[in-house]
Structures are given as C-alpha cells and as structure tokens.
Short mmCIF file of C-alpha atoms in Angstrom, two decimals:
data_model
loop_
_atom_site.label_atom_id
_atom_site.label_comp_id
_atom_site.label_asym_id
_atom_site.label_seq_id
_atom_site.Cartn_x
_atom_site.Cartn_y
_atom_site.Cartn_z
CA UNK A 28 -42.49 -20.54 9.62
CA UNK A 29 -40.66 -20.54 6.53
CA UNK A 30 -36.98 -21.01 6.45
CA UNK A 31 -34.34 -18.16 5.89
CA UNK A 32 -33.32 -18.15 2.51
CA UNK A 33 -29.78 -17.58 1.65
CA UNK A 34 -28.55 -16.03 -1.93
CA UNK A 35 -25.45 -16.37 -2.76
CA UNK A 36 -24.55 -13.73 -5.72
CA UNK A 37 -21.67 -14.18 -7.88
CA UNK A 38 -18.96 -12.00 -7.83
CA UNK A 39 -18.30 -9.47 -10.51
CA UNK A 40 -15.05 -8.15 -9.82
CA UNK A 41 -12.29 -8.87 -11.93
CA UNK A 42 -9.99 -11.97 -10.96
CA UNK A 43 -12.63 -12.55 -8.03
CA UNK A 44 -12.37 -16.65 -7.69
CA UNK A 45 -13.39 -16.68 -3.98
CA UNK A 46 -16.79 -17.46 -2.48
CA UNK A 47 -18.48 -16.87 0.80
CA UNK A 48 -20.20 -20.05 0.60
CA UNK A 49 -18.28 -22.77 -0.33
CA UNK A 50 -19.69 -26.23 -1.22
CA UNK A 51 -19.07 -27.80 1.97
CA UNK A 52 -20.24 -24.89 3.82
CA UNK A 53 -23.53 -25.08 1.78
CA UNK A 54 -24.50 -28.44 2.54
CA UNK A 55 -23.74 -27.69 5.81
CA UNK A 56 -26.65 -25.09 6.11
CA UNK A 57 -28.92 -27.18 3.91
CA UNK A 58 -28.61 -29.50 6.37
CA UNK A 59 -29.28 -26.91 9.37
CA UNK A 60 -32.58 -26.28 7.41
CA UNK A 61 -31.72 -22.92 5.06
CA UNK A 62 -32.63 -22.58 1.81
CA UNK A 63 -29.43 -21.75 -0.19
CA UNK A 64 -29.60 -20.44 -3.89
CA UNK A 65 -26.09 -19.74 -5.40
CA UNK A 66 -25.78 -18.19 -8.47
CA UNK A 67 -23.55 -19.60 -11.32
CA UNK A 68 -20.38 -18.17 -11.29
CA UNK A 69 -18.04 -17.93 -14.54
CA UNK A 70 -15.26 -16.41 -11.54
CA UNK A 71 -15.52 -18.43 -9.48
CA UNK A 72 -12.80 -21.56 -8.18
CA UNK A 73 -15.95 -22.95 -7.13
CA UNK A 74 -17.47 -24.62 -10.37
CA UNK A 75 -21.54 -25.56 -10.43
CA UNK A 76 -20.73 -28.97 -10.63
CA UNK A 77 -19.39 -28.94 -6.68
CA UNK A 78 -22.58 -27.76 -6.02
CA UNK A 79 -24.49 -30.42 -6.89
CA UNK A 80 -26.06 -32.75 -3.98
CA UNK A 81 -25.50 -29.88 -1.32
CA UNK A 82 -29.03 -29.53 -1.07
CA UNK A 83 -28.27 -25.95 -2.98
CA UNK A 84 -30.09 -25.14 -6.12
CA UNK A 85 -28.01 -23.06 -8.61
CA UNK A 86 -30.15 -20.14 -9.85
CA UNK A 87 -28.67 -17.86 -12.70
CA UNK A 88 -25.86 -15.29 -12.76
CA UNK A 89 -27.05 -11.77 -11.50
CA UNK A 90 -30.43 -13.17 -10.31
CA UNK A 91 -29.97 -11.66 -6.64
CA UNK A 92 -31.44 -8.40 -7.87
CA UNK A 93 -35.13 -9.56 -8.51
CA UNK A 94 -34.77 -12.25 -5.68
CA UNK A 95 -37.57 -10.97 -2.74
CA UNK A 96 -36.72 -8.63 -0.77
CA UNK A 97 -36.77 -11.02 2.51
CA UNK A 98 -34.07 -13.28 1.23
CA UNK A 99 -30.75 -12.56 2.80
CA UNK A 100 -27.67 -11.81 -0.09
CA UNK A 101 -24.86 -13.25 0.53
CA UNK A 102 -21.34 -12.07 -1.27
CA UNK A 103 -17.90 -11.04 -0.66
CA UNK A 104 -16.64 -8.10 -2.91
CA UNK A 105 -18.20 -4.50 -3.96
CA UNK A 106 -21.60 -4.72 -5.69
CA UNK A 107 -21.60 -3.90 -9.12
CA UNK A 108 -21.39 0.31 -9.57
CA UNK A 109 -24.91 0.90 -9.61
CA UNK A 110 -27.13 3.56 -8.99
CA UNK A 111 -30.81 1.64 -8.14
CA UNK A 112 -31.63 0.99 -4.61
CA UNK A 113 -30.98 -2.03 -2.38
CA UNK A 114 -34.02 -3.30 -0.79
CA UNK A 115 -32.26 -6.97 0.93
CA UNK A 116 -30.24 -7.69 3.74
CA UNK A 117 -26.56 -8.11 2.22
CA UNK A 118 -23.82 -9.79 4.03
CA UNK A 119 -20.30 -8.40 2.16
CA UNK A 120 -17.59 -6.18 2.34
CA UNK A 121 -18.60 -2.50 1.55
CA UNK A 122 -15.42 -1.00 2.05
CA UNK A 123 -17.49 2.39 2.94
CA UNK A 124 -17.46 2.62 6.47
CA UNK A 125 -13.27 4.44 7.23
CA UNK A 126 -14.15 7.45 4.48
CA UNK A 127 -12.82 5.81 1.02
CA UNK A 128 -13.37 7.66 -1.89
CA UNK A 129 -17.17 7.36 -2.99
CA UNK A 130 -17.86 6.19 0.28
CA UNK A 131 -21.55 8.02 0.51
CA UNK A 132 -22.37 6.90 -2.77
CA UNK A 133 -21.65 3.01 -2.10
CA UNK A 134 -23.47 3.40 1.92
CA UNK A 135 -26.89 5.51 0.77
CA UNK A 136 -28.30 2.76 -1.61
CA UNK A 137 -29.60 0.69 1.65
CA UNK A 138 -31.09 3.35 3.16
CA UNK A 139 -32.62 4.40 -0.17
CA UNK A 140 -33.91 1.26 -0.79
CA UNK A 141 -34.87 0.93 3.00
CA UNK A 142 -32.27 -2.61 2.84
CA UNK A 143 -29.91 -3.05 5.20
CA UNK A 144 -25.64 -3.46 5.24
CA UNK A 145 -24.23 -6.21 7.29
CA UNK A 146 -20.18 -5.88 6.52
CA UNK A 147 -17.96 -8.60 7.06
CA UNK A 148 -15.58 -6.55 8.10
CA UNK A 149 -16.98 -6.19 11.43
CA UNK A 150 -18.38 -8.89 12.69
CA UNK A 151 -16.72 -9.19 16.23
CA UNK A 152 -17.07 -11.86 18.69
CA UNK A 153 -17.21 -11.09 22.84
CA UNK A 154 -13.65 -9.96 22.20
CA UNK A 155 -13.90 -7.70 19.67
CA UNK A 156 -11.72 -10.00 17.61
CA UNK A 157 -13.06 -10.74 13.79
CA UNK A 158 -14.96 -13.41 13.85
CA UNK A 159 -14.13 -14.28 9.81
CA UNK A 160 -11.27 -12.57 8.19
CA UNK A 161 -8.76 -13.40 4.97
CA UNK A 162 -6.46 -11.79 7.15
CA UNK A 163 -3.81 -14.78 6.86
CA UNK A 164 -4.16 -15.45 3.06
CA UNK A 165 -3.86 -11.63 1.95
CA UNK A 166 -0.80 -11.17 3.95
CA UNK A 167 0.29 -14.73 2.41
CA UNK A 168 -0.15 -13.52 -0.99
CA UNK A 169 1.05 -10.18 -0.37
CA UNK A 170 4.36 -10.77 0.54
CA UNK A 171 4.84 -13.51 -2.51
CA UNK A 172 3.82 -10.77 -4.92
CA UNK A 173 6.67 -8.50 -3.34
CA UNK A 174 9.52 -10.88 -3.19
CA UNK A 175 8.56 -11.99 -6.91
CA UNK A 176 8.51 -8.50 -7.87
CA UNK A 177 11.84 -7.78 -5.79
CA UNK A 178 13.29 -10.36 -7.82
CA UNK A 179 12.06 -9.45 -11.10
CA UNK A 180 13.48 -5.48 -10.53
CA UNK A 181 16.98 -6.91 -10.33
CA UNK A 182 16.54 -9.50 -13.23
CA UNK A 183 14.74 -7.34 -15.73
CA UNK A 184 15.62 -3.53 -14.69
CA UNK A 185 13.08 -0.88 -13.65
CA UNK A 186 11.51 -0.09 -16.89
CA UNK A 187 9.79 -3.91 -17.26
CA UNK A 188 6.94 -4.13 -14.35
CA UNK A 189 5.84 -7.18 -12.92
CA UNK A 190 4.19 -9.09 -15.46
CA UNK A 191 0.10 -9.57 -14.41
CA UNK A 192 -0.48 -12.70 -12.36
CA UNK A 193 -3.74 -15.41 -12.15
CA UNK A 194 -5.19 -17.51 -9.58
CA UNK A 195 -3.01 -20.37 -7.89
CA UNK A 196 -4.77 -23.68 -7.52
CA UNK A 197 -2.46 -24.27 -4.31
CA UNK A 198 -0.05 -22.52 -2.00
CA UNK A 199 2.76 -25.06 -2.87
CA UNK A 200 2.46 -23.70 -6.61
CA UNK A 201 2.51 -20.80 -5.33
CA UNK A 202 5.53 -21.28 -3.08
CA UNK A 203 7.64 -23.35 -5.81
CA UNK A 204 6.90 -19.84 -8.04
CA UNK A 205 7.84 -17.47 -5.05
CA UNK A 206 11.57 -19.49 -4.34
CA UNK A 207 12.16 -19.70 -7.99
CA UNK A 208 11.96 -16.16 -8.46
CA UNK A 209 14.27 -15.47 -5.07
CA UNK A 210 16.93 -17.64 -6.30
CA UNK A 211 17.10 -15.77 -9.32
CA UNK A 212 17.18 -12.01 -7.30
CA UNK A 213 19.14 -13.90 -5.15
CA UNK A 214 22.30 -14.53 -7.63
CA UNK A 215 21.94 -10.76 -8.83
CA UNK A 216 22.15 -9.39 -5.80
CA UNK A 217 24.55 -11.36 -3.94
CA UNK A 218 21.88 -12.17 -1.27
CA UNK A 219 18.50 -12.99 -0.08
CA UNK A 220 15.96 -9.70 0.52
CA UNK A 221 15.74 -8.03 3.70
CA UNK A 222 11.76 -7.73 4.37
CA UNK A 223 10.48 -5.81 7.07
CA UNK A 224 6.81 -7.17 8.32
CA UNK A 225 4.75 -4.19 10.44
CA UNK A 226 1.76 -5.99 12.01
CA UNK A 227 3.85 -9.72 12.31
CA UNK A 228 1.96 -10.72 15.15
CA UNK A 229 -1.62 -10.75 13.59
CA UNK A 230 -3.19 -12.62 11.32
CA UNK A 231 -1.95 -10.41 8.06
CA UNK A 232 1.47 -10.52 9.45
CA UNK A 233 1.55 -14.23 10.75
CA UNK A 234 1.25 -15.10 6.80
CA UNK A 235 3.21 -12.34 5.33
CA UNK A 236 6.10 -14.30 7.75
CA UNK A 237 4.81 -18.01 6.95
CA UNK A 238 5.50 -16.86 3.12
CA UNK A 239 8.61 -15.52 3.61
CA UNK A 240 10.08 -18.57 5.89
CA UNK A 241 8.67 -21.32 3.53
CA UNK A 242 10.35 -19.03 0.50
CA UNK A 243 13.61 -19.71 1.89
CA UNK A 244 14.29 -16.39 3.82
CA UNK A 245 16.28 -15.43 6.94
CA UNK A 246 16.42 -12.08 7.67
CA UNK A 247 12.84 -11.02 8.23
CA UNK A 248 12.22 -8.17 10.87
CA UNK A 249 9.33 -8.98 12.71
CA UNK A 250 7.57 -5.44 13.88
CA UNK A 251 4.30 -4.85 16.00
CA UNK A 252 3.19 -2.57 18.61
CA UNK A 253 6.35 -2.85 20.72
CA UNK A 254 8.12 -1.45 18.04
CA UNK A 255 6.17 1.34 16.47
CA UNK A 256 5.25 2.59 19.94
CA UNK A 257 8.77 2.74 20.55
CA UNK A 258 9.47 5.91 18.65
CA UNK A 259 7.14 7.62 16.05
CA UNK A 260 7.68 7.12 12.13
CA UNK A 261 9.05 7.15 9.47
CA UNK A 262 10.90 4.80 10.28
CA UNK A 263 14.92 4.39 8.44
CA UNK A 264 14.62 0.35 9.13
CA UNK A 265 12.13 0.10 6.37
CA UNK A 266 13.72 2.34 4.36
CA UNK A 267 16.97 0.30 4.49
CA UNK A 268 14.71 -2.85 4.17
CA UNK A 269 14.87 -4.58 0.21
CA UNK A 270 10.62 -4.98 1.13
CA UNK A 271 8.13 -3.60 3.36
CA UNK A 272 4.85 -5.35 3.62
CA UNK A 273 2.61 -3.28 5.55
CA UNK A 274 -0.31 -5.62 7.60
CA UNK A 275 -2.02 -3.14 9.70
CA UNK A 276 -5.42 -1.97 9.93
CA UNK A 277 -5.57 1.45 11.14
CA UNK A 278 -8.52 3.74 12.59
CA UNK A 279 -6.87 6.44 13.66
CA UNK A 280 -4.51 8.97 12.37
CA UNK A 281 -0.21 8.12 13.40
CA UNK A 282 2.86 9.32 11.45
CA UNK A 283 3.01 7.65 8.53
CA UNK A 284 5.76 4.35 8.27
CA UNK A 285 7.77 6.38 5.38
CA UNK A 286 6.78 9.36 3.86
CA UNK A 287 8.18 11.12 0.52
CA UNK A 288 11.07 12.55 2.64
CA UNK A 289 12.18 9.20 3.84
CA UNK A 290 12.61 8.17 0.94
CA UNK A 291 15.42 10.56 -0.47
CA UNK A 292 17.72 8.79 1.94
CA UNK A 293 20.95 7.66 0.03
CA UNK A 294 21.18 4.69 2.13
CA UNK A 295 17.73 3.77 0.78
CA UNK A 296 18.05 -0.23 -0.67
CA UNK A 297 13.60 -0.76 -0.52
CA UNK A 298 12.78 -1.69 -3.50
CA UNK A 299 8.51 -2.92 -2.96
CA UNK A 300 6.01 -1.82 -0.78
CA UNK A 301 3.72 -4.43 -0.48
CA UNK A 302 0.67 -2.39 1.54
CA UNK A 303 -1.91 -5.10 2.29
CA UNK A 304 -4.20 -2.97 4.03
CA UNK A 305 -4.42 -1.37 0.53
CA UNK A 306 -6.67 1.48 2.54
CA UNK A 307 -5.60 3.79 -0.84
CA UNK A 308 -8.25 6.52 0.00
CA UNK A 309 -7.84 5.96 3.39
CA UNK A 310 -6.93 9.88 5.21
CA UNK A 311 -4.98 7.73 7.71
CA UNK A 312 -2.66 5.96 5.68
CA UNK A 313 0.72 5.46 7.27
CA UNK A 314 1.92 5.25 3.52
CA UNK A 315 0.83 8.13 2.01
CA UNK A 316 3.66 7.83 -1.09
CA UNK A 317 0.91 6.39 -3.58
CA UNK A 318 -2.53 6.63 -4.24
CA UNK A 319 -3.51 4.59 -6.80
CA UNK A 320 -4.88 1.02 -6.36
CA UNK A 321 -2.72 -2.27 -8.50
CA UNK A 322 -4.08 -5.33 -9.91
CA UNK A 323 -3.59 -8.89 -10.27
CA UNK A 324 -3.03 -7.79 -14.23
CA UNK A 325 -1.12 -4.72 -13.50
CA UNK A 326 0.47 -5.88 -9.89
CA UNK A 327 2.94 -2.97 -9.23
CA UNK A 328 3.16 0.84 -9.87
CA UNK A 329 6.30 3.05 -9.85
CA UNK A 330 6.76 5.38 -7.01
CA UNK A 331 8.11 9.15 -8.13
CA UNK A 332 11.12 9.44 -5.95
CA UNK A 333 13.03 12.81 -5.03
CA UNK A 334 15.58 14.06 -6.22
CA UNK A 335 19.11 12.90 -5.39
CA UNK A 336 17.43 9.58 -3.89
CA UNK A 337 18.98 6.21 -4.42
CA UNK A 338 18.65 4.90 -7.94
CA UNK A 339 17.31 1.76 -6.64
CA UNK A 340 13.70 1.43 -8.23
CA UNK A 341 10.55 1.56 -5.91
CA UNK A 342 7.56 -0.31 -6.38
CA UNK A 343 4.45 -0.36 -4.91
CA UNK A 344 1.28 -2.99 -4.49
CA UNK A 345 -1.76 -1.78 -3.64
CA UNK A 346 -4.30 -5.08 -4.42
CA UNK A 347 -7.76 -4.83 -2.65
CA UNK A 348 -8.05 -8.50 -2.70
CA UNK A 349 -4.70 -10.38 -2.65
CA UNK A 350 -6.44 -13.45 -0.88
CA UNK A 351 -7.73 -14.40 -4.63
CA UNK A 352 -4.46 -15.59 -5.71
CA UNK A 353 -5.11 -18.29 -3.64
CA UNK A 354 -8.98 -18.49 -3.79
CA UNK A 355 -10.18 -21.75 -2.82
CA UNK A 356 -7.97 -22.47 0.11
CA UNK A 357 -8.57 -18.87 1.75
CA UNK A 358 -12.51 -19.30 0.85
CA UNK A 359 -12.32 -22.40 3.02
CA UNK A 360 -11.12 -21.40 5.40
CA UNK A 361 -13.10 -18.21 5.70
CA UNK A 362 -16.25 -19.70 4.78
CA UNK A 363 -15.30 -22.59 7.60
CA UNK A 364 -14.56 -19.59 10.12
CA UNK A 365 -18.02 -17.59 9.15
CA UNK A 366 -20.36 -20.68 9.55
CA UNK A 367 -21.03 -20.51 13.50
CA UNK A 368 -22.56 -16.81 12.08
CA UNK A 369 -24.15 -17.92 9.46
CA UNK A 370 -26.29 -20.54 11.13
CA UNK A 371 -27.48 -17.99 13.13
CA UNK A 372 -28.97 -15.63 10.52
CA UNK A 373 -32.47 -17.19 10.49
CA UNK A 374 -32.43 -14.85 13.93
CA UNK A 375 -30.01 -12.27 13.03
CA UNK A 376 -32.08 -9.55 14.66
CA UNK A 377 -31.60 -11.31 18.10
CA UNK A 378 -28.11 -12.09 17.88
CA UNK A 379 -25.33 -10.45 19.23
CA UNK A 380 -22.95 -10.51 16.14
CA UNK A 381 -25.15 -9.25 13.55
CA UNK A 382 -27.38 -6.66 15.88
CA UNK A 383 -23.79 -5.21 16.19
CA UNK A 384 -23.43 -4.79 12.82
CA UNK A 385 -26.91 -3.57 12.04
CA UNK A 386 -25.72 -0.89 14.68
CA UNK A 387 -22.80 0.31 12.94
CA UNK A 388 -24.63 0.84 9.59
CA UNK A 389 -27.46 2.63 11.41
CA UNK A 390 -24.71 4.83 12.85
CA UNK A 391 -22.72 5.11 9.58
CA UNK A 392 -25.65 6.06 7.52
CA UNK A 393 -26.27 8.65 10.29
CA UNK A 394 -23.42 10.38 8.72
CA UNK A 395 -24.06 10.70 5.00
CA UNK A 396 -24.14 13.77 3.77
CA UNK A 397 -27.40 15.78 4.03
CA UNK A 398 -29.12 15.25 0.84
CA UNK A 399 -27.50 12.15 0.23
CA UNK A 400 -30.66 9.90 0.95
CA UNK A 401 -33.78 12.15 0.74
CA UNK A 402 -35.51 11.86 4.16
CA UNK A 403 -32.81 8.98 5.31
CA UNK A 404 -34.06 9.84 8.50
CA UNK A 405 -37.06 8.52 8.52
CA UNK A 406 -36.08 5.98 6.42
CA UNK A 407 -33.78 4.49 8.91
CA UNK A 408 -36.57 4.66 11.83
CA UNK A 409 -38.74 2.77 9.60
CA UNK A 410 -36.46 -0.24 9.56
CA UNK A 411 -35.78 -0.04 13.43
#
C-alpha cells in the first residue's frame, strides 16, 4: 500500500506567516511513515531552510494544483479566488459553512470537482470541543491591537488611524510594544483603559485577558454566559467600557452586544471594538455597527456614530486572522494540537474526527443553491 501523501500549499493571503505544518510537526509524520511535500513559501515564518532533514521534500510555490488528485492538501487560509474545480481532499478553513458573503461560490468548487472539504473549524473530539483552534493567540493579538489603538486615539486624535502593523517574532516584543503604547494613553488620560472581555472563559477570551494582565492592566471585566444570560443586550457596561473585545463564536441569532442606538449614549467612553470573531457577513452578529473587514495594513475603521453621541472616537477591528501577528508561536502550537488528527489521515474515512467532517460538508453542500453545482446531487452520491 502506498503511503498517504500530505501537501502542504503555501498560503496566499496577505500577511499570512502561519503554517499548518510546522517543521517539527513534519518530521514528526515523516517519521510515522507520510509522505510530506511543502511548498516554498515567500509568507511564511517558516523558512525552507527549517525544512531541511524533516524527511519533507520542498516542492514549488502553487504546485498543489497539478499534484494527483489522491494526495491530501493541507493549508490554513482561503484558497486563492478561483473559479476551476477542486478535485483533492483539502484540510483548511473555508469560512463558508455560517452563510458569509460568497459562501456558495467558495463551498460548490468540491462538489464540482467531485473533491472533498475537511474544515478545521470543526474538527471536534468526543466532546464536541475543537480539537485544534488559534483560539488563544487571536484573542491574544486582538486585544494588543485594541489597547495600542486605544492609546494611539488619545495620543494622535481621531483623524490619524492606527498605523498598519507586521508580524512579531515573539509575544514579549509584542508585549514590550503593547505596555509602551498604554503608558503613553495612560498619561493622556489620567488612567489605564477599562476593557470589557465577552467570552473570558474560553480559549479567545483566556488570551484576550492573559494580554491585558501581562500589559499592565487592572480593571478588566471578565464576561461569559453567566453574564449575558443574565439580561439580554445591548449591554451599557460595554458601552461605558474604554474597549470591548468580543471572543464569541455564535450560531444562533441573540440581541446584539451594542447596537447603533447604544451607542448615542452620552455616557459613552468606548473607544475600540476589537471583534475577534470577525464573523463580518455573519446574519448573527451581536455587533452589527460595521461591516467591513480591517487589516494588519489598515488595522482599524471609523464607526459613523449618531447624532448627539459622545465625541469620543470609535474604532473598530475586524481582522480575519489576528493569530498572524504572532505566527510561529500560534502555528506551534496549533500544528502541535492538530497532530493526534493528522496521523490519522492515512484512514480518514474510518475515523471519527474527519468522517464528522466529511458529514458536515455533505450536508452543507446539500444546501447550495439549485443550480449552483449542475447535478451536485449526483455528484455528491458518487463520492459516498
């Protein structure tokens, strides 16, 4: 029997440093008896050089597209915006499966190309806890982001946005950054923010806190599901917050955290919205007062407030993939979390994990829009 093969594709998106696969990981499945190609990467924190006596074989940038059609891709990001059919396995995030914009058009290239979607996103153990998530980095980098750009409102006014931001080769860099810009909020505004974490007691929250407590803070409200089942939103405590980071995932439709209304209160002091979840198209929002997604170039975006509101500034950050600020720490850590998976994808069709996930993208491509695939239908019950 030949062994499973492995392709790692580089990613394409811009200020994308992270990796699935990282070095260490690598070797590790060399050594389990995969095959693992991994294609050079200008992005990525990982240079080819680390690669070298893994056992992995570097094959060129792009290359996953003509690779055959049994080798499993492996990547992290969005493909490329691309029209041509998928005929491999891929193991990513889609970000098509909650009803995002464009959603259809991301989802139908499996079927069309009778491949198959394996998202990271939800692969759940017995629990139904994620087996591999950047969870604790993107909250991490999240909330640095909003107390630098807290700090930067009060030292440089609301007409000068936070300046664009690159890749950390640490978190202490990133810390020393993060209290240097606090001090200097700090001895404009007379004292230290006010941030208001909803979702502090998961893995998103838990480093949206660790950020704020090794930036120096002490007044961090710690919310979860005690408190926004206590009463429905908005809710005036973030509103009289100086920053909000928002670290839930949600599924279903609730009242929305603050709204435009909320916002017109005079008592209003929030200055950034950090929302991590960054679910921009998302119908279920709890935060619908922005709709366009930020950048690690462009980091913030004004918010249009009402009239007669406070004249404090509002910003918001909307990154899809904060955890890149700090890439090779969070891809070790995911990568180091995913392996038990990945060992097991020489029999993915017999393991629990990923026959759960071929599952959901059977049932998600069950709802694309008639005409979408042309005879998806039978399509999908030819890959069964």
């Amino acid at each position: 029997m030949s062994p499973t093969v492995l392709h790692v594709r580089a990613e394409t998106k811009a200020l994308e440093h992270r990796s699935a696969i990282t070095p260490s990981i690598a070797r590790k499945l060399v050594g389990a008896g995969y095959v693992v190609n991994v294609e050079e990467s200008p992005l990525s924190i990982f240079p080819s050089e680390e690669y070298e006596g893994t056992g992995a074989s570097l094959v060129p940038t792009g290359s996953w597209t003509d690779a055959p059609s049994e080798h499993i891709i492996v990547g992290l990001k969005e493909l490329p915006e691309k029209d041509f059919p998928l005929k491999h396995t891929h193991v990513q995030f889609a970000h098509c499966y909650k009803g995002q914009g464009g959603w259809d058009t991301v989802l139908n290239r499996f079927p069309r190309g009778k491949g198959t979607l394996l998202d990271l996103e939800f692969l759940e153990d017995e629990n139904g806890r994620r087996v591999a998530a950047f969870g604790y980095h993107a909250g991490f980098a999240g909330a640095a982001l909003a107390l630098m750009a807290w700090a930067w409102q009060l030292t440089h006014g609301k007409d000068e946005p936070l300046p664009g931001v690159t890749a950390y080769e640490n978190e202490g860099a990133l810390i020393k950054d993060v209290k240097e810009a606090v001090e200097k909020g700090k001895s404009k505004a007379g004292h230290l923010p006010r941030v208001l974490v909803i979702g502090a007691l998961g893995r998103c929250g838990k480093g949206a806190v660790d950020l704020c407590e090794k930036a120096g803070l002490d007044n961090i409200l710690k919310w979860d599901l005690p408190e926004t089942k206590a009463k429905p939103g908005p809710y005036q405590e973030i509103v009289e917050s100086d920053v909000f980071v928002n670290c839930i995932y949600l599924s279903a439709k609730i009242p929305p955290f603050i709204s435009p209304d909320s916002l017109s209160s005079h008592s209003r002091k929030l200055s950034v919205v950090c929302d991590v979840s960054c679910d921009t198209t998302n119908p279920h929002s709890p935060i619908p007062i922005y709709d366009i997604n930020t950048t690690f170039s462009n980091p913030t975006v004004p918010v249009t407030l009402p009239s007669g509101s406070s004249e404090v500034p509002l910003s918001i950050i909307s990154i899809d993939h904060l955890p890149s600020l700090l890439p090779r720490e969070a891809s070790e850590a995911f990568s180091a979390a995913l392996l038990p998976s990945l060992l097991q994808l020489n029999d993915w069709k017999n393991v629990r994990v990923w026959q759960q996930a071929e599952k959901l993208f059977r049932e998600k491509c069950a709802t694309l829009p008639d005409g979408a695939v042309d005879g998806h239908a039978e399509l999908l019950a030819g890959q069964s």
